[in-house]
mmCIF file of C-alpha atoms in Angstrom:
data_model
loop_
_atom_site.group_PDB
_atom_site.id
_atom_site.type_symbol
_atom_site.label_atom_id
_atom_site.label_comp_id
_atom_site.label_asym_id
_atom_site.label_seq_id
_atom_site.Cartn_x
_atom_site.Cartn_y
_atom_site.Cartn_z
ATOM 1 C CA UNK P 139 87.044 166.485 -85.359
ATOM 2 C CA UNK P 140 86.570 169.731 -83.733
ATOM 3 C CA UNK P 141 84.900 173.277 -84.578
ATOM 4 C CA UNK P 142 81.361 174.290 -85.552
ATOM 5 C CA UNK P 143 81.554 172.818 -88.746
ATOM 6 C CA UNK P 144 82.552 169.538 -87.483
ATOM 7 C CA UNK P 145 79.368 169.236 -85.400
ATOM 8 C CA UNK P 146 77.059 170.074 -88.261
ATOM 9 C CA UNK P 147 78.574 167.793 -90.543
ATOM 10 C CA UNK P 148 78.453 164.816 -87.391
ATOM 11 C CA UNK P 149 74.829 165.805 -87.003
ATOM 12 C CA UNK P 150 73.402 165.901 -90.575
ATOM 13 C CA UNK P 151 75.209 162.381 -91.305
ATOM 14 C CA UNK P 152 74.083 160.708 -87.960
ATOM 15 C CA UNK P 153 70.429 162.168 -88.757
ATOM 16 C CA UNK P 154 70.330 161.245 -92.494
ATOM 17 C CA UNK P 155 72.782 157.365 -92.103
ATOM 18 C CA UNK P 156 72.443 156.056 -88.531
ATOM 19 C CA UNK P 157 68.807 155.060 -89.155
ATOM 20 C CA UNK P 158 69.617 152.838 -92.424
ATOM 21 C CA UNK P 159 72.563 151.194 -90.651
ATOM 22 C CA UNK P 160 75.411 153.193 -90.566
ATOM 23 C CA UNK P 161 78.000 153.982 -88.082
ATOM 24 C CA UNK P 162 81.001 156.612 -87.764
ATOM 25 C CA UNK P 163 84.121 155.606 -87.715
ATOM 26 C CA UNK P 164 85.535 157.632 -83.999
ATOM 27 C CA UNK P 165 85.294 161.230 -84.743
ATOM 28 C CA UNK P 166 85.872 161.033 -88.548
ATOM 29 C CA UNK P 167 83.973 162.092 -91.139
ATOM 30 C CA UNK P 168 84.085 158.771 -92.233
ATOM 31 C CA UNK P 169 80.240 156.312 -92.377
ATOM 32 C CA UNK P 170 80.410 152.817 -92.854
ATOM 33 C CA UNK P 171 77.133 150.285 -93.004
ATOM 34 C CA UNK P 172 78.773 146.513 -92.668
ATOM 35 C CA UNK P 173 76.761 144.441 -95.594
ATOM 36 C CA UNK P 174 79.269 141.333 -93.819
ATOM 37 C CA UNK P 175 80.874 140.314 -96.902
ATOM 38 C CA UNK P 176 81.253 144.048 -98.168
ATOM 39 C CA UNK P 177 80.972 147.461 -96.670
ATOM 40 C CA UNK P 178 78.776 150.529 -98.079
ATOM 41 C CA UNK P 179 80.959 153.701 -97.354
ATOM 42 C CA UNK P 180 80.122 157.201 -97.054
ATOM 43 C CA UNK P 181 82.865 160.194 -96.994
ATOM 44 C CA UNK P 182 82.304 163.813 -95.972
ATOM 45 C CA UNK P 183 85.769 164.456 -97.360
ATOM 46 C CA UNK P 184 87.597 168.250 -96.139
ATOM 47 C CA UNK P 185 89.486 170.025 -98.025
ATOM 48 C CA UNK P 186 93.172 171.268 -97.111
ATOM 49 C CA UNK P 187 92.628 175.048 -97.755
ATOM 50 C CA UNK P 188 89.057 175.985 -96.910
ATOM 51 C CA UNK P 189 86.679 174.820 -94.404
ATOM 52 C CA UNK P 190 84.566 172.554 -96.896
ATOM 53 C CA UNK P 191 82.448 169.288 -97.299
ATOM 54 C CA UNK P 192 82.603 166.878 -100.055
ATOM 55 C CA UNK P 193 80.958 163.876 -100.698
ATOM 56 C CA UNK P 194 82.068 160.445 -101.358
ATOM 57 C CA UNK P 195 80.031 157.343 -101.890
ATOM 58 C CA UNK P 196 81.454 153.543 -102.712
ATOM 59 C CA UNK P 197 81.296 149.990 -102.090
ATOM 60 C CA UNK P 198 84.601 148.157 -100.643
ATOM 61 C CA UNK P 199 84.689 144.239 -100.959
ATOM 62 C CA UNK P 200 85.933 142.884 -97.954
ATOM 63 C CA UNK P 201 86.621 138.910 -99.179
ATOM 64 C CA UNK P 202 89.355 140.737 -101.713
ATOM 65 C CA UNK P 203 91.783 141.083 -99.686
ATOM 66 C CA UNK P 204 93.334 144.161 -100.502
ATOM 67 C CA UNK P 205 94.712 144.748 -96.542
ATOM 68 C CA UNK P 206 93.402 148.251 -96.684
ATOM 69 C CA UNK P 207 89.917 149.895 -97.321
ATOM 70 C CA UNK P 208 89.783 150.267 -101.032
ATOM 71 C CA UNK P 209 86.955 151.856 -102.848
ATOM 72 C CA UNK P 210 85.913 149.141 -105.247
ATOM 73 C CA UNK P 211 83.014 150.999 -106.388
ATOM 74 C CA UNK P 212 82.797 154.720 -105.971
ATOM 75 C CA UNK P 213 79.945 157.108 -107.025
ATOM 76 C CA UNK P 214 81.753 160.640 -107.504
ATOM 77 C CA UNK P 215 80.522 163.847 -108.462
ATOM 78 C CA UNK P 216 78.662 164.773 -105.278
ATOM 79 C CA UNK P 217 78.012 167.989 -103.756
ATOM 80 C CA UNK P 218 80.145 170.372 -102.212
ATOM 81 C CA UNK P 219 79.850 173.248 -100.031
ATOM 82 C CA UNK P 220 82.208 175.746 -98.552
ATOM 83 C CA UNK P 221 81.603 176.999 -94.716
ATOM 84 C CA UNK P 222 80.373 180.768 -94.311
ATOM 85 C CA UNK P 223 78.608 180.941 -91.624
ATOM 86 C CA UNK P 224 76.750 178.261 -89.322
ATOM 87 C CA UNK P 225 73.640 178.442 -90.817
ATOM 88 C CA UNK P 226 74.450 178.364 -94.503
ATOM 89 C CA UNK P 227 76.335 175.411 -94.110
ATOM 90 C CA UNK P 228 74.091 173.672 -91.510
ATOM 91 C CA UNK P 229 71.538 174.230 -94.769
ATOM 92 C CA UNK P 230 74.322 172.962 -97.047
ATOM 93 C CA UNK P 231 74.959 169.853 -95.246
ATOM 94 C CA UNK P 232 71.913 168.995 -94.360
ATOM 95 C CA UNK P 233 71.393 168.544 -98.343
ATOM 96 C CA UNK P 234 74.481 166.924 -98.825
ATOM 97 C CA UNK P 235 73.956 164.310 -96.346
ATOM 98 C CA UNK P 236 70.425 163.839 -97.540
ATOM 99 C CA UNK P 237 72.274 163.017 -100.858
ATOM 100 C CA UNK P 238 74.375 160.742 -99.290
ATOM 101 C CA UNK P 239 71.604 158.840 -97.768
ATOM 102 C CA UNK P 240 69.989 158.532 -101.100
ATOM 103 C CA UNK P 241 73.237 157.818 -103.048
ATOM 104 C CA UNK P 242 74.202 154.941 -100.218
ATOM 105 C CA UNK P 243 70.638 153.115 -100.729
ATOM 106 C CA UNK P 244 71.408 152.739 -104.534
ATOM 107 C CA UNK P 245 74.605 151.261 -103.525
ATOM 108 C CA UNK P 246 72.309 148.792 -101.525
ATOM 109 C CA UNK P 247 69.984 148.081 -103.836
ATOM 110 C CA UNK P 248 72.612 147.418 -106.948
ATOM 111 C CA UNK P 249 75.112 144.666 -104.762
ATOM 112 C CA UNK P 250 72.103 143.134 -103.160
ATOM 113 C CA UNK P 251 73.679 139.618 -102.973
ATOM 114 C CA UNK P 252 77.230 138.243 -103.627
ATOM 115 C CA UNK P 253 76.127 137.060 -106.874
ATOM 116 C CA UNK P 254 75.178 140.976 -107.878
ATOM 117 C CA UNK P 255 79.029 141.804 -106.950
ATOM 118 C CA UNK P 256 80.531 138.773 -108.610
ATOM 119 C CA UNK P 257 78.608 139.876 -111.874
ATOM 120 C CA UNK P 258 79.615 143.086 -111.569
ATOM 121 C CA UNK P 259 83.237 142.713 -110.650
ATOM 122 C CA UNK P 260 83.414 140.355 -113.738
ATOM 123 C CA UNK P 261 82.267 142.607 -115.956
ATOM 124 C CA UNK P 262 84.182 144.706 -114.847
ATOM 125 C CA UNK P 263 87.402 142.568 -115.358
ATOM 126 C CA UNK P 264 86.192 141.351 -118.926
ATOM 127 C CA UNK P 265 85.608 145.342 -119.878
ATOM 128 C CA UNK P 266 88.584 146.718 -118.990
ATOM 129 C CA UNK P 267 91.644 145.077 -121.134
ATOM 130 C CA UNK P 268 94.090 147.815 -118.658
ATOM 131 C CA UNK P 269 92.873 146.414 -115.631
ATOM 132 C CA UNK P 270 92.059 142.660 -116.056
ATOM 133 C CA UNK P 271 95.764 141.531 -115.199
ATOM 134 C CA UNK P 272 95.250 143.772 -112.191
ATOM 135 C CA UNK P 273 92.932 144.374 -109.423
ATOM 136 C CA UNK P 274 89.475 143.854 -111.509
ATOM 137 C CA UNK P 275 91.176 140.849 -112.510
ATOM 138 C CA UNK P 276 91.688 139.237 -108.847
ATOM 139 C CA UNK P 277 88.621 140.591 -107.630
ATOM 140 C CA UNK P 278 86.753 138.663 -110.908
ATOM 141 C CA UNK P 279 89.204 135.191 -109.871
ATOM 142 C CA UNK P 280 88.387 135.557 -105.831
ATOM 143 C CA UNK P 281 84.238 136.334 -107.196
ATOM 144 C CA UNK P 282 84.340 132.987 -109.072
ATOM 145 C CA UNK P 283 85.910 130.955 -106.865
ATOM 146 C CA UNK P 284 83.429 131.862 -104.038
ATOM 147 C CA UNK P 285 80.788 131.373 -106.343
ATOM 148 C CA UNK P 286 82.456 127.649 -106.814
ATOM 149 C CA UNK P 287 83.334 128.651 -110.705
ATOM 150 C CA UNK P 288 86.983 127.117 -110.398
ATOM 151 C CA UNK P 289 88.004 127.194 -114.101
ATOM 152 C CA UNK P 290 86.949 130.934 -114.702
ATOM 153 C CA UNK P 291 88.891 131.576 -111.673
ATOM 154 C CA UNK P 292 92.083 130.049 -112.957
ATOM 155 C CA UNK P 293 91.579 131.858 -115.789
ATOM 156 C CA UNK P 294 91.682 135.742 -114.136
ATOM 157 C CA UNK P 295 93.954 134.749 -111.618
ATOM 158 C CA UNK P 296 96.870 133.286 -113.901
ATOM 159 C CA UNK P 297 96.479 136.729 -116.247
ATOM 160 C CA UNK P 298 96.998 138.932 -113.362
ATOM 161 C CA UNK P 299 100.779 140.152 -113.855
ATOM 162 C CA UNK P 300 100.575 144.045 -111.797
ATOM 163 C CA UNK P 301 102.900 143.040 -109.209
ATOM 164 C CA UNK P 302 100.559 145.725 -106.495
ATOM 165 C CA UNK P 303 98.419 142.289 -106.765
ATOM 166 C CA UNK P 304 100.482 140.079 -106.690
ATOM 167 C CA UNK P 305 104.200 139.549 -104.982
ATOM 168 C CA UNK P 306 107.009 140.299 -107.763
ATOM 169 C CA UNK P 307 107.938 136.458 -109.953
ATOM 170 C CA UNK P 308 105.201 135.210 -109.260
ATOM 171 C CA UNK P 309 101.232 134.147 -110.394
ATOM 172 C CA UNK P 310 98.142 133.570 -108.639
ATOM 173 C CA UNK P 311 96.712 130.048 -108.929
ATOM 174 C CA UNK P 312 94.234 127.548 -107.263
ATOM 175 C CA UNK P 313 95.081 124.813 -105.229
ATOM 176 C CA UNK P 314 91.951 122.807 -104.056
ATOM 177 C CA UNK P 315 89.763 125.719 -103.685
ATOM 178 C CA UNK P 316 92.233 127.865 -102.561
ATOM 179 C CA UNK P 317 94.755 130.734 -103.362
ATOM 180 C CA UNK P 318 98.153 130.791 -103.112
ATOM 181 C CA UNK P 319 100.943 132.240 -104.301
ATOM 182 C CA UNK P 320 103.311 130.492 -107.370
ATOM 183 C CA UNK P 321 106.643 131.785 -107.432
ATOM 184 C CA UNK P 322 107.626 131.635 -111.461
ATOM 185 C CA UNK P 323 109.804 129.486 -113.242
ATOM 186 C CA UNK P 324 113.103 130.312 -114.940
#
């Protein structure tokens, strides 16, 4: 991360996050606050044209298992500015990461607990008919079978069939409490 517009952006975000418990990732632009069992993420995203900030709020569950830092929750829309000059953007971003500060605490305050992200995740999974056999689907199964909900489980983790979630011929089932990978038959 180097140039003026770097350092404003670093500034504004360690001024407006590091007091409610985030930390930068090295010199990205990237904020994380570690909840333990999930991870409340703030992005000052560039663009690749224009010197610019955007910015990007969401949740990631880290019990699903995805192997890589998916956005499992993501509020969108925030603001943007382009750079000008050092003290328009300074201005700019100093709003923006106030936003993102704001934005991150509602983040907090709606997955409170485990049980506030199982609920949610299986909503989720039990709205969306295009996604349930996919990831809203295993995130709903893992949810219930950390909750101790074994039967619901089963049930969103034998109806996942998007082979990103699952390795190609086979289904996701329990086995004692556990996970694991059934290759299909015939």
């Amino acid at each position: 991360m180097t140039g003026p517009h770097n350092k404003i952006i670093a500034s504004a975000a360690k001024a407006e996050l590091a007091p409610l418990g985030f930390r930068r990732q090295g010199q990205s632009r990237l904020w994380i606050k570690d909840h333990g069992f999930w991870l409340n993420v703030v992005g000052f995203k560039p663009s690749r044209w224009s010197v610019t900030v955007e910015l990007d709020n969401a949740a990631h569950w880290i019990w699903g298992g995805a192997g890589f830092m998916s956005l499992n929750y993501i509020m969108s829309g925030g603001p943007y500015t382009e750079y000008r000059d050092e003290d328009q953007f300074g201005a700019a971003v100093t709003d923006i990461a106030r936003s993102a500060a704001a934005k991150a605490q509602e983040i907090d305050d709606k997955f409170r607990s485990f049980e506030t992200i199982a609920q949610y995740v299986i909503a989720e999974a039990n709205e969306s008919e295009r996604m349930r056999p996919s990831w809203f689907g295993y995130y709903a199964g893992v949810a219930c079978g950390i909750s101790g909900d074994l039967q619901k489980a089963e049930r969103f983790l034998r109806h996942i069939t998007d082979e990103r979630v699952i390795p190609p011929g086979g289904t996701l089932s329990l086995s004692d409490g556990y996970t694991r990978h059934v290759p299909r038959k015939g």
